Tab-separated table of C-alpha atoms in Angstrom:
chain	number	residue	atom	x	y	z
A	1	MET	CA	16.150	-27.276	4.701
A	2	ALA	CA	14.328	-25.023	2.663
A	3	GLN	CA	11.435	-23.044	4.203
A	4	LYS	CA	8.177	-22.927	2.208
A	5	TYR	CA	5.500	-20.615	1.937
A	6	ARG	CA	2.598	-21.115	-0.247
A	7	ILE	CA	1.819	-17.367	-1.937
A	8	THR	CA	-1.011	-16.357	-3.510
A	9	LEU	CA	-0.965	-14.165	-6.645
A	10	LEU	CA	-4.017	-12.154	-7.957
A	11	PRO	CA	-2.791	-10.419	-11.186
A	12	GLY	CA	-6.516	-8.820	-11.587
A	13	ASP	CA	-6.466	-6.052	-14.412
A	14	GLY	CA	-4.770	-3.177	-16.860
A	15	ILE	CA	-1.277	-4.279	-16.600
A	16	GLY	CA	-1.296	-6.042	-13.825
A	17	PRO	CA	-0.289	-8.867	-15.115
A	18	GLU	CA	2.414	-7.753	-16.697
A	19	ILE	CA	4.015	-6.374	-13.539
A	20	ILE	CA	2.967	-9.746	-11.165
A	21	ALA	CA	5.014	-11.039	-13.709
A	22	VAL	CA	8.671	-9.888	-12.790
A	23	ALA	CA	7.989	-9.616	-9.587
A	24	VAL	CA	7.616	-13.495	-9.248
A	25	ASP	CA	10.821	-13.767	-11.260
A	26	VAL	CA	11.964	-11.885	-8.706
A	27	LEU	CA	10.884	-14.210	-6.391
A	28	LYS	CA	11.997	-17.463	-7.980
A	29	VAL	CA	16.260	-15.977	-7.991
A	30	VAL	CA	15.181	-15.159	-3.972
A	31	GLY	CA	14.266	-18.495	-3.548
A	32	GLN	CA	17.768	-20.185	-5.237
A	33	LYS	CA	19.951	-17.158	-3.016
A	34	PHE	CA	17.903	-17.871	0.658
A	35	ASP	CA	16.975	-21.451	-0.021
A	36	ILE	CA	12.808	-21.057	0.404
A	37	GLN	CA	10.171	-22.609	-1.521
A	38	PHE	CA	7.531	-20.771	-3.589
A	39	GLU	CA	4.644	-22.663	-4.144
A	40	PHE	CA	2.872	-20.075	-6.441
A	41	GLN	CA	-1.230	-20.107	-7.371
A	42	GLU	CA	-3.080	-17.225	-8.942
A	43	ALA	CA	-6.620	-16.051	-8.273
A	44	LEU	CA	-9.228	-14.096	-9.823
A	45	ILE	CA	-9.713	-10.395	-7.922
A	46	GLY	CA	-11.433	-7.265	-10.139
A	47	GLY	CA	-12.595	-6.790	-13.583
A	48	SER	CA	-11.051	-10.157	-14.807
A	49	ALA	CA	-12.789	-11.763	-12.332
A	50	ILE	CA	-16.229	-10.200	-12.975
A	51	ASP	CA	-16.009	-10.973	-16.951
A	52	ALA	CA	-15.234	-14.753	-15.780
A	53	THR	CA	-17.916	-15.375	-12.362
A	54	GLY	CA	-19.777	-11.847	-12.570
A	55	GLU	CA	-18.436	-10.827	-9.507
A	56	PRO	CA	-15.628	-9.007	-7.898
A	57	LEU	CA	-14.485	-11.561	-5.287
A	58	PRO	CA	-15.401	-14.667	-5.908
A	59	LYS	CA	-15.399	-17.176	-3.190
A	60	ASP	CA	-12.830	-19.102	-5.027
A	61	SER	CA	-10.633	-16.657	-4.428
A	62	LEU	CA	-10.898	-15.891	-1.316
A	63	GLU	CA	-10.508	-19.563	0.292
A	64	ILE	CA	-7.314	-19.718	-1.949
A	65	CYS	CA	-6.202	-15.960	-0.352
A	66	ARG	CA	-7.332	-17.417	3.684
A	67	ASN	CA	-5.194	-20.757	2.659
A	68	SER	CA	-1.878	-18.992	1.610
A	69	ASP	CA	0.922	-17.486	3.772
A	70	ALA	CA	0.440	-14.472	1.984
A	71	VAL	CA	-0.797	-12.763	-1.093
A	72	LEU	CA	0.727	-10.988	-3.671
A	73	LEU	CA	-2.340	-8.393	-5.389
A	74	ALA	CA	-1.098	-6.334	-8.309
A	75	ALA	CA	-4.505	-3.745	-9.739
A	76	ILE	CA	-7.754	-3.520	-10.373
A	77	GLY	CA	-9.503	-1.664	-12.286
A	78	GLY	CA	-10.533	0.263	-15.616
A	79	TYR	CA	-12.291	2.173	-17.664
A	80	LYS	CA	-15.027	-0.745	-18.779
A	81	TRP	CA	-16.380	-1.545	-15.466
A	82	ASP	CA	-17.246	1.954	-14.560
A	83	SER	CA	-20.653	1.446	-15.833
A	84	LEU	CA	-21.356	-0.841	-13.681
A	85	PRO	CA	-23.213	-0.563	-9.488
A	86	SER	CA	-20.495	0.173	-6.712
A	87	HIS	CA	-20.896	-3.205	-5.350
A	88	LEU	CA	-20.185	-5.467	-8.606
A	89	ARG	CA	-17.348	-2.803	-9.489
A	90	PRO	CA	-13.620	-4.033	-9.093
A	91	GLU	CA	-12.965	-2.349	-6.326
A	92	ALA	CA	-15.142	-3.709	-3.836
A	93	GLY	CA	-13.596	-6.885	-4.578
A	94	LEU	CA	-10.669	-4.938	-3.183
A	95	LEU	CA	-12.873	-3.779	-0.365
A	96	GLY	CA	-14.268	-7.423	0.214
A	97	LEU	CA	-10.576	-9.010	0.264
A	98	ARG	CA	-9.859	-6.450	3.212
A	99	SER	CA	-12.657	-7.020	5.059
A	100	GLN	CA	-12.778	-10.765	4.909
A	101	LEU	CA	-9.420	-10.974	5.779
A	102	GLY	CA	-9.439	-8.662	8.596
A	103	LEU	CA	-7.105	-6.403	7.695
A	104	PHE	CA	-7.207	-2.760	9.328
A	105	ALA	CA	-3.750	-2.091	8.651
A	106	ASN	CA	-2.143	0.135	5.517
A	107	LEU	CA	1.403	0.492	5.579
A	108	ARG	CA	2.961	3.063	2.765
A	109	PRO	CA	6.302	4.472	2.835
A	110	ALA	CA	7.310	7.084	1.248
A	111	THR	CA	10.983	7.446	0.999
A	112	ILE	CA	13.077	9.145	-1.360
A	113	LEU	CA	15.190	7.238	-3.437
A	114	PRO	CA	18.304	9.361	-4.116
A	115	GLN	CA	18.556	7.994	-7.479
A	116	LEU	CA	15.116	8.884	-7.912
A	117	ILE	CA	15.769	12.689	-5.998
A	118	ASP	CA	15.641	14.491	-9.587
A	119	ALA	CA	12.720	13.052	-10.460
A	120	SER	CA	10.074	14.469	-8.014
A	121	SER	CA	7.877	17.767	-9.846
A	122	LEU	CA	9.473	19.205	-6.033
A	123	LYS	CA	12.709	21.117	-5.731
A	124	ARG	CA	15.819	18.703	-4.186
A	125	GLU	CA	15.992	20.518	-1.066
A	126	VAL	CA	12.864	19.967	-0.014
A	127	VAL	CA	12.504	16.669	-1.246
A	128	GLU	CA	15.976	15.094	-0.497
A	129	GLY	CA	15.849	13.178	2.353
A	130	VAL	CA	12.050	11.839	2.900
A	131	ASP	CA	11.477	8.987	4.620
A	132	ILE	CA	7.537	8.896	5.753
A	133	LEU	CA	5.290	5.534	6.435
A	134	VAL	CA	1.941	6.335	6.646
A	135	VAL	CA	-0.934	4.065	8.427
A	136	ARG	CA	-3.906	4.009	6.972
A	137	GLU	CA	-7.280	2.726	8.759
A	138	LEU	CA	-8.571	0.024	6.389
A	139	THR	CA	-11.290	-2.385	7.471
A	140	GLY	CA	-13.287	0.934	8.872
A	141	GLY	CA	-14.211	4.252	8.034
A	142	ILE	CA	-16.477	6.200	5.918
A	143	TYR	CA	-15.550	2.807	2.993
A	144	PHE	CA	-17.444	0.564	5.815
A	145	GLY	CA	-19.628	2.538	7.701
A	146	GLN	CA	-23.566	2.689	7.495
A	147	PRO	CA	-25.478	3.443	6.581
A	148	LYS	CA	-24.304	4.401	2.809
A	149	GLY	CA	-25.804	4.314	-0.317
A	150	ILE	CA	-28.078	7.038	-2.486
A	151	PHE	CA	-32.333	6.860	-1.693
A	152	THR	CA	-34.319	9.160	-2.779
A	153	THR	CA	-36.020	11.575	-0.268
A	154	GLU	CA	-39.770	12.320	0.467
A	155	THR	CA	-39.677	14.490	-2.473
A	156	GLY	CA	-38.482	13.329	-4.350
A	157	GLU	CA	-34.470	14.208	-5.109
A	158	LYS	CA	-31.691	11.798	-4.837
A	159	ARG	CA	-29.375	12.197	-1.935
A	160	GLY	CA	-26.419	10.283	-1.068
A	161	VAL	CA	-25.283	8.641	1.854
A	162	ASN	CA	-22.261	7.933	3.139
A	163	THR	CA	-20.684	7.548	7.043
A	164	MET	CA	-17.498	7.696	8.706
A	165	ALA	CA	-17.624	6.029	11.700
A	166	TYR	CA	-14.840	3.893	14.167
A	167	THR	CA	-15.148	3.209	17.458
A	168	GLU	CA	-13.101	2.680	20.436
A	169	SER	CA	-11.025	-0.784	19.720
A	170	GLU	CA	-10.666	0.155	16.205
A	171	ILE	CA	-8.792	2.860	16.917
A	172	ASP	CA	-6.983	1.119	19.815
A	173	ARG	CA	-5.730	-1.446	17.306
A	174	ILE	CA	-4.170	0.424	14.523
A	175	GLY	CA	-3.107	3.467	17.050
A	176	ARG	CA	-0.769	0.466	18.568
A	177	VAL	CA	0.386	-0.650	14.716
A	178	ALA	CA	1.572	3.113	14.002
A	179	PHE	CA	3.141	3.060	18.159
A	180	GLU	CA	4.965	-0.236	17.320
A	181	ALA	CA	6.158	0.676	14.163
A	182	SER	CA	7.056	4.780	14.882
A	183	ARG	CA	9.339	2.533	17.618
A	184	LYS	CA	10.706	1.035	14.603
A	185	ARG	CA	12.323	4.001	13.506
A	186	ASN	CA	12.474	7.627	14.655
A	187	ARG	CA	10.218	7.539	17.385
A	188	LYS	CA	8.230	10.142	15.682
A	189	LEU	CA	4.105	9.735	15.680
A	190	CYS	CA	1.840	12.553	13.503
A	191	SER	CA	-1.511	11.407	14.215
A	192	VAL	CA	-3.871	13.026	11.855
A	193	ASP	CA	-7.088	13.618	11.435
A	194	LYS	CA	-10.168	16.590	11.669
A	195	ALA	CA	-10.999	16.605	15.284
A	196	ASN	CA	-12.154	20.709	14.690
A	197	VAL	CA	-14.797	19.896	12.653
A	198	LEU	CA	-15.895	15.955	13.371
A	199	GLU	CA	-16.831	14.242	15.757
A	200	VAL	CA	-15.437	10.670	15.151
A	201	SER	CA	-12.121	12.758	14.943
A	202	GLN	CA	-12.530	14.049	18.010
A	203	LEU	CA	-12.858	10.403	19.511
A	204	TRP	CA	-10.123	9.247	17.187
A	205	ARG	CA	-8.006	11.881	18.473
A	206	SER	CA	-8.570	11.642	22.424
A	207	HIS	CA	-7.880	8.088	21.685
A	208	ILE	CA	-4.983	8.147	20.186
A	209	THR	CA	-3.837	10.656	23.180
A	210	GLN	CA	-4.887	8.028	25.699
A	211	LEU	CA	-2.635	5.307	23.650
A	212	ALA	CA	-0.021	7.407	23.713
A	213	GLN	CA	0.133	7.159	27.698
A	214	GLU	CA	1.874	2.847	26.837
A	215	TYR	CA	4.093	4.472	24.248
A	216	PRO	CA	6.200	7.570	26.441
A	217	ASP	CA	9.343	6.830	24.572
A	218	VAL	CA	7.278	8.356	21.242
A	219	GLU	CA	6.484	12.018	20.240
A	220	LEU	CA	2.939	12.523	19.567
A	221	THR	CA	1.415	15.002	17.509
A	222	HIS	CA	-1.538	15.940	15.750
A	223	MET	CA	-2.429	17.592	12.638
A	224	TYR	CA	-5.297	17.953	10.806
A	225	VAL	CA	-6.270	16.681	7.354
A	226	ASP	CA	-6.165	19.543	5.164
A	227	ASN	CA	-3.243	20.887	6.628
A	228	ALA	CA	-1.204	17.998	6.670
A	229	ALA	CA	-2.372	17.449	3.146
A	230	MET	CA	-0.321	20.945	3.082
A	231	GLN	CA	2.494	20.494	4.933
A	232	LEU	CA	3.905	17.405	2.563
A	233	LEU	CA	3.880	19.509	-0.444
A	234	ARG	CA	5.741	22.190	1.653
A	235	ALA	CA	8.176	20.501	4.490
A	236	PRO	CA	7.555	16.558	3.447
A	237	LYS	CA	10.800	16.050	5.891
A	238	GLN	CA	9.070	17.128	9.182
A	239	PHE	CA	6.982	13.865	9.063
A	240	ASP	CA	8.481	10.523	10.263
A	241	THR	CA	4.948	7.713	11.046
A	242	ILE	CA	1.525	9.367	10.159
A	243	VAL	CA	-1.335	7.613	11.320
A	244	THR	CA	-4.527	8.072	10.138
A	245	GLY	CA	-7.951	6.794	8.636
A	246	ASN	CA	-9.597	5.520	6.051
A	247	LEU	CA	-10.504	7.827	3.955
A	248	PHE	CA	-7.295	10.558	4.968
A	249	GLY	CA	-5.028	7.826	5.225
A	250	ASP	CA	-5.880	7.225	0.922
A	251	ILE	CA	-5.433	10.657	-0.036
A	252	LEU	CA	-2.407	11.401	2.423
A	253	SER	CA	-0.704	7.399	1.094
A	254	ASP	CA	-1.305	9.052	-2.685
A	255	ALA	CA	-0.052	12.469	-2.359
A	256	ALA	CA	3.037	11.531	-0.391
A	257	ALA	CA	3.981	9.182	-3.057
A	258	MET	CA	4.626	12.313	-5.575
A	259	LEU	CA	6.813	13.289	-3.351
A	260	THR	CA	8.884	10.722	-4.266
A	261	GLY	CA	8.380	11.189	-7.798
A	262	SER	CA	6.676	8.249	-9.200
A	263	ILE	CA	3.590	6.500	-7.924
A	264	GLY	CA	5.320	3.666	-9.941
A	265	MET	CA	7.612	3.194	-7.315
A	266	LEU	CA	6.200	2.103	-4.372
A	267	PRO	CA	4.790	-0.721	-2.734
A	268	SER	CA	1.887	-1.008	0.596
A	269	ALA	CA	1.430	-3.539	2.914
A	270	SER	CA	-1.634	-4.319	4.366
A	271	LEU	CA	-1.483	-6.816	7.560
A	272	GLY	CA	-3.729	-8.618	10.729
A	273	SER	CA	-3.565	-9.863	13.355
A	274	SER	CA	-3.847	-13.596	12.427
A	275	ASN	CA	-4.700	-13.908	8.556
A	276	PRO	CA	-2.359	-13.700	5.467
A	277	GLY	CA	-1.427	-10.489	4.772
A	278	VAL	CA	-2.088	-8.617	0.733
A	279	PHE	CA	0.699	-7.134	-0.388
A	280	GLU	CA	0.442	-4.636	-2.972
A	281	PRO	CA	1.754	-1.196	-5.565
A	282	VAL	CA	0.778	1.949	-4.140
A	283	HIS	CA	-0.720	2.500	-8.122
A	284	GLY	CA	-3.855	1.430	-10.291
A	285	SER	CA	-4.437	-0.724	-13.213
A	286	ALA	CA	-2.833	2.203	-15.805
A	287	PRO	CA	-5.742	-0.037	-18.331
A	288	ASP	CA	-4.306	3.415	-20.761
A	289	ILE	CA	-0.629	1.343	-20.924
A	290	ALA	CA	-1.794	-2.144	-20.578
A	291	GLY	CA	-0.257	-4.923	-22.818
A	292	GLN	CA	2.277	-2.090	-24.248
A	293	ASP	CA	5.227	-3.106	-21.866
A	294	LYS	CA	5.720	0.402	-20.669
A	295	ALA	CA	4.917	0.193	-16.751
A	296	ASN	CA	7.097	-0.084	-13.858
A	297	PRO	CA	7.036	-3.444	-11.981
A	298	LEU	CA	9.514	-1.826	-9.639
A	299	ALA	CA	7.023	-0.833	-6.721
A	300	GLN	CA	5.306	-4.670	-7.860
A	301	VAL	CA	8.829	-5.995	-6.849
A	302	LEU	CA	8.800	-4.034	-3.390
A	303	SER	CA	5.663	-4.748	-2.529
A	304	ALA	CA	7.013	-8.475	-2.957
A	305	ALA	CA	9.553	-7.345	-0.805
A	306	MET	CA	7.398	-5.882	1.750
A	307	MET	CA	6.044	-9.832	2.142
A	308	LEU	CA	9.444	-11.222	2.541
A	309	ARG	CA	9.567	-9.002	5.393
A	310	TYR	CA	6.067	-8.498	6.961
A	311	GLY	CA	4.237	-11.810	5.234
A	312	LEU	CA	7.005	-14.177	5.711
A	313	ASN	CA	9.575	-12.887	8.652
A	314	GLN	CA	12.574	-13.234	5.799
A	315	SER	CA	14.313	-9.361	6.322
A	316	ALA	CA	17.618	-10.825	4.704
A	317	ALA	CA	15.753	-11.762	1.343
A	318	ALA	CA	13.602	-8.480	1.563
A	319	ASP	CA	16.955	-7.119	2.213
A	320	TYR	CA	18.530	-8.378	-0.990
A	321	VAL	CA	15.904	-7.216	-3.295
A	322	GLU	CA	15.965	-3.688	-2.454
A	323	LYS	CA	19.817	-3.757	-2.377
A	324	GLY	CA	19.102	-4.915	-6.288
A	325	VAL	CA	16.226	-2.110	-6.547
A	326	LEU	CA	18.687	0.493	-5.835
A	327	GLN	CA	21.608	-1.456	-8.353
A	328	VAL	CA	19.478	-1.124	-11.033
A	329	LEU	CA	18.283	2.084	-10.618
A	330	GLN	CA	22.610	3.547	-9.919
A	331	ARG	CA	23.000	1.885	-13.264
A	332	GLY	CA	20.666	4.028	-15.281
A	333	ALA	CA	17.761	1.810	-15.514
A	334	ARG	CA	13.971	4.289	-15.310
A	335	THR	CA	10.832	3.025	-17.075
A	336	GLY	CA	9.069	5.723	-19.408
A	337	ASP	CA	7.409	7.126	-15.669
A	338	ILE	CA	10.588	8.110	-13.730
A	339	ILE	CA	12.845	8.712	-16.828
A	340	SER	CA	15.289	11.627	-16.896
A	341	PRO	CA	18.206	12.838	-19.722
A	342	GLY	CA	21.170	10.108	-19.599
A	343	MET	CA	19.194	7.880	-18.329
A	344	ASN	CA	18.119	4.128	-20.102
A	345	LEU	CA	14.430	3.464	-20.966
A	346	LEU	CA	13.500	-0.132	-20.890
A	347	GLY	CA	10.284	-1.549	-20.942
A	348	CYS	CA	8.469	-4.083	-18.417
A	349	ARG	CA	9.383	-6.820	-19.391
A	350	ALA	CA	13.614	-6.035	-19.634
A	351	MET	CA	13.123	-3.213	-16.474
A	352	GLY	CA	12.714	-7.007	-14.582
A	353	ALA	CA	15.333	-8.674	-16.731
A	354	ALA	CA	17.854	-6.061	-15.754
A	355	LEU	CA	16.781	-6.431	-12.045
A	356	ILE	CA	17.398	-10.261	-13.084
A	357	GLN	CA	21.288	-9.707	-13.694
A	358	VAL	CA	21.625	-7.426	-10.588
A	359	LEU	CA	20.573	-10.049	-8.000
A	360	GLU	CA	22.305	-12.170	-9.965
A	361	GLU	CA	25.464	-10.617	-9.786
A	362	GLU	CA	24.476	-10.191	-5.457
């Protein structure tokens, strides 16, 4: 009897509708192969939601997401909405979705695929073999701390304020996710902070160190965020699993992404304790190429694979998709962001078709 899952699709803005269409086609093939029945439903978020409803995360969209088994998000944002107040920008919809669903843990893998080593801007000997997982805290820290805003001082000068704050319980839950993840990898965990100058980081480091006593099989190290950024570029193979706060994780995961040659290849998973997870590519909405059939859909497809693995407990189906991506790259298919001499330049739809062909041959 077929397994049934309700999947909420959030195409969002820019290239979002193009890349999510490819992922849906892939999931339909997966469904036929593994006797899985997907029920897809779409909802608005980001700029498209602002244009239609006046708000970046309509209540209807949030409710549809809550009542699903998993959420597949494409991309949000664009120049069109940059002048809006911060609480009405597309990004507020994404932050609101994470907060309302309690998605406190973001998993961002940065793995060098053998077929794309030469697409990296770093030397082959530096990046070959890199396999890093960044575990980023997602619903606390400076993006959510209070007070925040732009205020006018007594002298009439404007002053911008954001507050970086973490409680012990917030550190504990993201720390446990990271330790458990590292156990499934190479049992090496690096906690990144700025404990030499920030009190919030001092609490972070102290509590992660205490938590390590429960995981004696995991090697824990600590690193300041500025050094971590340098080390990611100098010697990335020293890292296996990284755990860090919201702001530092946002920056470091994008830096790690570029080790792989293109941010267009990297997926992510945002997970909570009970609500459905949200699975999305690391890249943005790329409004400059939207509608031109130039987007790389593979990060979206790999996000669907993470959805299968972490959201639906369908590891065999996830392996099937990931192997298909490797195979289509092995055959020389490339979008513009990962093109190299001798490879075949394809658009978004053609890359999707090439991947479907590989999957159907398996």
